[in-house]
Amino acid sequence: MSANKRVYLDFNATTPVDSKVLDAMLPYFSEQFGNASSDHAFGWYANDAVEKSRKQISSSLGCRPNEILFTSGATEAANLALFGFCKANQHKGNHIITCKTEHKAILETLDALESQGFQVTYLDVDNQGSIDLEQYKRAFKPSTMLVCLMLANNETGVIHPIQTISKIAEEQGVAVMSDITQAVGKIPVDLNDLNIDLAIFSSHKIYGPKGIGALYLNKKKQVRLEKQLFGGSQEQGFRPGTLNVPAIVGFGEACEIIISKMEEESNRLLQFRNELEQGLLQVEGAKINGGDVPRLPNTVNVTFSDVDGSKLLLHLKRLAVSRGSACNSNLISPSHVLMAMGHDEQTALASLRISMGQPTTKEDLDIAIEEISKVINQLKTISV
């Protein structure tokens, strides 16, 4: 085991670009550089590449090519979906149901909608991070227009039962939007089977380039959006501007590749996850967050008791892991996800999100267990 090796275990934050993805992208930077909207051979070639990517993604996720709209990422897709849907469907109501553990891209967008007169119900979660389906059913009002719940949590990996959630919403005549960003490529995602109206996801979580994502619009359900951006007719008029052809090509290639190897890779990472958790649970006071419910195979979220969490990441010099919370202007904030699961600030801060990926090896796990165990014991000694 190398004494100086640094280990990256933050694949839920971002992933390296697959070499095959990079090879597919390169010609579109210099050789095939046409604008996909141009009406000549260079533009037609670029447009063909865009449409090929759209087919690759839709085929991988069980939908139709014309149901995929390209954006700069999942955050932009979330803004377009939420603002576009809510503004276009105000005649149906002004109430939205979501959850306290959603990604900040969703929560902050909903906060902006609340400032414009929309009402939002934030569902609680239990200590495992799961919602109560009875509370969910009770949350519906005559004015409810949209349910917005993620498929898999980015911090804990906890998976929500979206098929059941969408069935309940459909019985109420209410649309469903889901952030599927962390789920794609890790667990099977069939948008047709999920029976949702809108979904958002991103390329850089699946070994594709940064700066490109997608919004899924269910055409069978005739989802209506109000335009939020202006200046062109690209992406069915919802996302005007010159298309980022190299990134779109990379997105399609990444999606096709990761789906082709998903089952084998997910089984490998599930075994790694179990081994990692067994090792970490040997540390006194360690607890796995969401350990008793369905989770992503690559994600471990662990809390350590009686530890000064503000010092934890600073001491883990060999590991790239996450606290799962925002650190701005040197202010360390506890994870809103863990706080919603019942943690106090101290234990929420003394938590780590460890997310594995394709490059992760058994040696990486051994290093992580050794390093985390050593640091936790040091911090506990200091605090005594």
PDB file of C-alpha atoms in Angstrom, residues 190-346:
ATOM      1  CA  ASP A 190     -36.510   3.681 -17.362  1.00  0.00           C
ATOM      2  CA  LEU A 191     -38.355   6.968 -17.724  1.00  0.00           C
ATOM      3  CA  ASN A 192     -41.341   5.292 -19.310  1.00  0.00           C
ATOM      4  CA  ASP A 193     -41.701   2.879 -16.376  1.00  0.00           C
ATOM      5  CA  LEU A 194     -41.215   5.658 -13.820  1.00  0.00           C
ATOM      6  CA  ASN A 195     -44.242   7.387 -15.392  1.00  0.00           C
ATOM      7  CA  ILE A 196     -43.005  10.879 -14.545  1.00  0.00           C
ATOM      8  CA  ASP A 197     -43.596  14.119 -16.426  1.00  0.00           C
ATOM      9  CA  LEU A 198     -40.229  15.842 -16.134  1.00  0.00           C
ATOM     10  CA  ALA A 199     -36.709  14.759 -15.174  1.00  0.00           C
ATOM     11  CA  ILE A 200     -33.294  16.411 -14.949  1.00  0.00           C
ATOM     12  CA  PHE A 201     -29.828  14.884 -15.150  1.00  0.00           C
ATOM     13  CA  SER A 202     -26.234  15.696 -16.017  1.00  0.00           C
ATOM     14  CA  SER A 203     -23.261  14.428 -18.022  1.00  0.00           C
ATOM     15  CA  HIS A 204     -20.381  14.955 -15.615  1.00  0.00           C
ATOM     16  CA  LYS A 205     -21.734  12.401 -13.117  1.00  0.00           C
ATOM     17  CA  ILE A 206     -21.414   9.602 -15.706  1.00  0.00           C
ATOM     18  CA  TYR A 207     -17.858  10.162 -17.016  1.00  0.00           C
ATOM     19  CA  GLY A 208     -18.950  12.744 -19.554  1.00  0.00           C
ATOM     20  CA  PRO A 209     -17.933  16.405 -19.872  1.00  0.00           C
ATOM     21  CA  LYS A 210     -19.009  19.188 -17.541  1.00  0.00           C
ATOM     22  CA  GLY A 211     -21.274  21.946 -18.794  1.00  0.00           C
ATOM     23  CA  ILE A 212     -23.943  19.771 -20.388  1.00  0.00           C
ATOM     24  CA  GLY A 213     -27.138  18.281 -18.969  1.00  0.00           C
ATOM     25  CA  ALA A 214     -30.653  17.461 -20.044  1.00  0.00           C
ATOM     26  CA  LEU A 215     -34.307  18.006 -19.310  1.00  0.00           C
ATOM     27  CA  TYR A 216     -36.748  15.200 -20.069  1.00  0.00           C
ATOM     28  CA  LEU A 217     -40.272  16.222 -21.082  1.00  0.00           C
ATOM     29  CA  ASN A 218     -42.858  13.452 -21.312  1.00  0.00           C
ATOM     30  CA  LYS A 219     -44.552  14.005 -24.687  1.00  0.00           C
ATOM     31  CA  LYS A 220     -47.277  11.443 -23.988  1.00  0.00           C
ATOM     32  CA  LYS A 221     -48.429  13.548 -21.063  1.00  0.00           C
ATOM     33  CA  GLN A 222     -48.203  16.727 -23.155  1.00  0.00           C
ATOM     34  CA  VAL A 223     -46.187  18.612 -20.541  1.00  0.00           C
ATOM     35  CA  ARG A 224     -46.423  22.361 -21.078  1.00  0.00           C
ATOM     36  CA  LEU A 225     -43.606  24.763 -20.259  1.00  0.00           C
ATOM     37  CA  GLU A 226     -43.458  28.530 -20.498  1.00  0.00           C
ATOM     38  CA  LYS A 227     -40.275  29.787 -22.160  1.00  0.00           C
ATOM     39  CA  GLN A 228     -37.756  31.271 -19.728  1.00  0.00           C
ATOM     40  CA  LEU A 229     -35.003  32.160 -22.210  1.00  0.00           C
ATOM     41  CA  PHE A 230     -35.213  34.029 -25.523  1.00  0.00           C
ATOM     42  CA  GLY A 231     -33.073  34.517 -28.592  1.00  0.00           C
ATOM     43  CA  GLY A 232     -33.440  31.451 -30.803  1.00  0.00           C
ATOM     44  CA  SER A 233     -35.445  28.367 -31.670  1.00  0.00           C
ATOM     45  CA  GLN A 234     -32.934  25.739 -30.544  1.00  0.00           C
ATOM     46  CA  GLU A 235     -34.148  22.868 -28.351  1.00  0.00           C
ATOM     47  CA  GLN A 236     -37.788  23.318 -29.331  1.00  0.00           C
ATOM     48  CA  GLY A 237     -37.491  26.992 -28.417  1.00  0.00           C
ATOM     49  CA  PHE A 238     -36.955  26.312 -24.715  1.00  0.00           C
ATOM     50  CA  ARG A 239     -33.166  26.633 -24.631  1.00  0.00           C
ATOM     51  CA  PRO A 240     -32.014  29.138 -27.282  1.00  0.00           C
ATOM     52  CA  GLY A 241     -28.372  29.579 -28.166  1.00  0.00           C
ATOM     53  CA  THR A 242     -25.676  27.818 -30.156  1.00  0.00           C
ATOM     54  CA  LEU A 243     -25.539  24.168 -29.168  1.00  0.00           C
ATOM     55  CA  ASN A 244     -22.402  22.891 -27.432  1.00  0.00           C
ATOM     56  CA  VAL A 245     -21.847  20.118 -29.963  1.00  0.00           C
ATOM     57  CA  PRO A 246     -18.648  18.586 -28.506  1.00  0.00           C
ATOM     58  CA  ALA A 247     -20.210  18.341 -25.037  1.00  0.00           C
ATOM     59  CA  ILE A 248     -23.475  16.944 -26.423  1.00  0.00           C
ATOM     60  CA  VAL A 249     -21.532  14.295 -28.356  1.00  0.00           C
ATOM     61  CA  GLY A 250     -19.644  13.418 -25.158  1.00  0.00           C
ATOM     62  CA  PHE A 251     -22.877  13.238 -23.168  1.00  0.00           C
ATOM     63  CA  GLY A 252     -24.424  10.733 -25.568  1.00  0.00           C
ATOM     64  CA  GLU A 253     -21.300   8.592 -25.703  1.00  0.00           C
ATOM     65  CA  ALA A 254     -20.945   8.621 -21.897  1.00  0.00           C
ATOM     66  CA  CYS A 255     -24.564   7.608 -21.419  1.00  0.00           C
ATOM     67  CA  GLU A 256     -24.305   4.718 -23.855  1.00  0.00           C
ATOM     68  CA  ILE A 257     -21.052   3.458 -22.316  1.00  0.00           C
ATOM     69  CA  ILE A 258     -22.116   3.626 -18.693  1.00  0.00           C
ATOM     70  CA  ILE A 259     -25.439   1.867 -19.318  1.00  0.00           C
ATOM     71  CA  SER A 260     -23.650  -0.932 -21.188  1.00  0.00           C
ATOM     72  CA  LYS A 261     -21.494  -1.737 -18.146  1.00  0.00           C
ATOM     73  CA  MET A 262     -23.889  -0.676 -15.374  1.00  0.00           C
ATOM     74  CA  GLU A 263     -24.923  -4.087 -14.033  1.00  0.00           C
ATOM     75  CA  GLU A 264     -21.381  -5.422 -13.656  1.00  0.00           C
ATOM     76  CA  GLU A 265     -20.030  -2.159 -12.262  1.00  0.00           C
ATOM     77  CA  SER A 266     -22.907  -1.703  -9.819  1.00  0.00           C
ATOM     78  CA  ASN A 267     -22.350  -5.196  -8.432  1.00  0.00           C
ATOM     79  CA  ARG A 268     -18.636  -4.485  -8.012  1.00  0.00           C
ATOM     80  CA  LEU A 269     -19.270  -1.190  -6.228  1.00  0.00           C
ATOM     81  CA  LEU A 270     -21.954  -2.721  -4.017  1.00  0.00           C
ATOM     82  CA  GLN A 271     -19.394  -5.249  -2.794  1.00  0.00           C
ATOM     83  CA  PHE A 272     -16.924  -2.420  -2.228  1.00  0.00           C
ATOM     84  CA  ARG A 273     -19.573  -0.406  -0.379  1.00  0.00           C
ATOM     85  CA  ASN A 274     -20.259  -3.297   1.968  1.00  0.00           C
ATOM     86  CA  GLU A 275     -16.549  -3.839   2.626  1.00  0.00           C
ATOM     87  CA  LEU A 276     -15.987  -0.154   3.259  1.00  0.00           C
ATOM     88  CA  GLU A 277     -18.878   0.079   5.669  1.00  0.00           C
ATOM     89  CA  GLN A 278     -17.726  -3.004   7.562  1.00  0.00           C
ATOM     90  CA  GLY A 279     -14.306  -1.442   7.964  1.00  0.00           C
ATOM     91  CA  LEU A 280     -15.619   1.943   9.079  1.00  0.00           C
ATOM     92  CA  LEU A 281     -18.059   0.417  11.557  1.00  0.00           C
ATOM     93  CA  GLN A 282     -15.046  -0.917  13.454  1.00  0.00           C
ATOM     94  CA  VAL A 283     -14.450   2.692  14.531  1.00  0.00           C
ATOM     95  CA  GLU A 284     -16.165   3.363  17.849  1.00  0.00           C
ATOM     96  CA  GLY A 285     -19.250   5.559  17.418  1.00  0.00           C
ATOM     97  CA  ALA A 286     -19.536   5.106  13.640  1.00  0.00           C
ATOM     98  CA  LYS A 287     -23.018   4.940  12.104  1.00  0.00           C
ATOM     99  CA  ILE A 288     -24.072   4.530   8.471  1.00  0.00           C
ATOM    100  CA  ASN A 289     -26.723   7.054   7.415  1.00  0.00           C
ATOM    101  CA  GLY A 290     -29.561   5.450   5.459  1.00  0.00           C
ATOM    102  CA  GLY A 291     -28.059   2.021   6.074  1.00  0.00           C
ATOM    103  CA  ASP A 292     -31.396   0.263   6.482  1.00  0.00           C
ATOM    104  CA  VAL A 293     -33.116   1.361   3.255  1.00  0.00           C
ATOM    105  CA  PRO A 294     -32.418   0.978  -0.491  1.00  0.00           C
ATOM    106  CA  ARG A 295     -29.419   3.053  -1.534  1.00  0.00           C
ATOM    107  CA  LEU A 296     -27.107   3.595  -4.477  1.00  0.00           C
ATOM    108  CA  PRO A 297     -24.415   0.905  -4.668  1.00  0.00           C
ATOM    109  CA  ASN A 298     -21.523   3.386  -4.693  1.00  0.00           C
ATOM    110  CA  THR A 299     -22.428   5.735  -1.825  1.00  0.00           C
ATOM    111  CA  VAL A 300     -21.528   5.617   1.861  1.00  0.00           C
ATOM    112  CA  ASN A 301     -22.540   8.353   4.297  1.00  0.00           C
ATOM    113  CA  VAL A 302     -21.073   7.804   7.744  1.00  0.00           C
ATOM    114  CA  THR A 303     -21.313   9.786  10.999  1.00  0.00           C
ATOM    115  CA  PHE A 304     -18.819   9.626  13.868  1.00  0.00           C
ATOM    116  CA  SER A 305     -19.866  10.531  17.411  1.00  0.00           C
ATOM    117  CA  ASP A 306     -17.771  12.654  19.787  1.00  0.00           C
ATOM    118  CA  VAL A 307     -15.675  14.174  17.001  1.00  0.00           C
ATOM    119  CA  ASP A 308     -15.102  17.820  16.077  1.00  0.00           C
ATOM    120  CA  GLY A 309     -16.460  17.699  12.559  1.00  0.00           C
ATOM    121  CA  SER A 310     -15.071  21.124  11.651  1.00  0.00           C
ATOM    122  CA  LYS A 311     -11.567  19.586  11.689  1.00  0.00           C
ATOM    123  CA  LEU A 312     -12.385  16.279  10.026  1.00  0.00           C
ATOM    124  CA  LEU A 313     -11.815  17.040   6.337  1.00  0.00           C
ATOM    125  CA  LEU A 314      -8.719  19.113   7.095  1.00  0.00           C
ATOM    126  CA  HIS A 315      -7.034  16.074   8.635  1.00  0.00           C
ATOM    127  CA  LEU A 316      -7.941  13.657   5.826  1.00  0.00           C
ATOM    128  CA  LYS A 317      -5.073  14.833   3.646  1.00  0.00           C
ATOM    129  CA  ARG A 318      -4.847  11.662   1.525  1.00  0.00           C
ATOM    130  CA  LEU A 319      -8.541  11.430   0.719  1.00  0.00           C
ATOM    131  CA  ALA A 320     -10.885  13.380  -1.535  1.00  0.00           C
ATOM    132  CA  VAL A 321     -14.217  12.886   0.220  1.00  0.00           C
ATOM    133  CA  SER A 322     -17.089  15.242   0.983  1.00  0.00           C
ATOM    134  CA  ARG A 323     -18.944  16.482   4.017  1.00  0.00           C
ATOM    135  CA  GLY A 324     -22.018  16.809   1.827  1.00  0.00           C
ATOM    136  CA  SER A 325     -22.556  20.421   2.838  1.00  0.00           C
ATOM    137  CA  ALA A 326     -21.643  23.863   1.555  1.00  0.00           C
ATOM    138  CA  CYS A 327     -18.575  25.693   2.811  1.00  0.00           C
ATOM    139  CA  ASN A 328     -18.713  29.341   1.876  1.00  0.00           C
ATOM    140  CA  SER A 329     -16.530  32.201   3.060  1.00  0.00           C
ATOM    141  CA  ASN A 330     -14.791  29.899   5.556  1.00  0.00           C
ATOM    142  CA  LEU A 331     -18.111  29.160   7.271  1.00  0.00           C
ATOM    143  CA  ILE A 332     -18.715  25.443   7.706  1.00  0.00           C
ATOM    144  CA  SER A 333     -22.391  24.507   7.506  1.00  0.00           C
ATOM    145  CA  PRO A 334     -23.962  21.188   8.483  1.00  0.00           C
ATOM    146  CA  SER A 335     -25.655  19.131   5.780  1.00  0.00           C
ATOM    147  CA  HIS A 336     -29.328  20.037   5.382  1.00  0.00           C
ATOM    148  CA  VAL A 337     -29.938  16.398   4.411  1.00  0.00           C
ATOM    149  CA  LEU A 338     -28.511  15.009   7.648  1.00  0.00           C
ATOM    150  CA  MET A 339     -30.232  17.703   9.713  1.00  0.00           C
ATOM    151  CA  ALA A 340     -33.545  16.655   8.135  1.00  0.00           C
ATOM    152  CA  MET A 341     -32.730  13.063   9.131  1.00  0.00           C
ATOM    153  CA  GLY A 342     -32.545  14.111  12.783  1.00  0.00           C
ATOM    154  CA  HIS A 343     -28.870  14.855  13.319  1.00  0.00           C
ATOM    155  CA  ASP A 344     -27.844  17.817  15.425  1.00  0.00           C
ATOM    156  CA  GLU A 345     -25.250  20.231  14.038  1.00  0.00           C
ATOM    157  CA  GLN A 346     -22.341  18.498  15.762  1.00  0.00           C
TER     158      GLN A 346
END
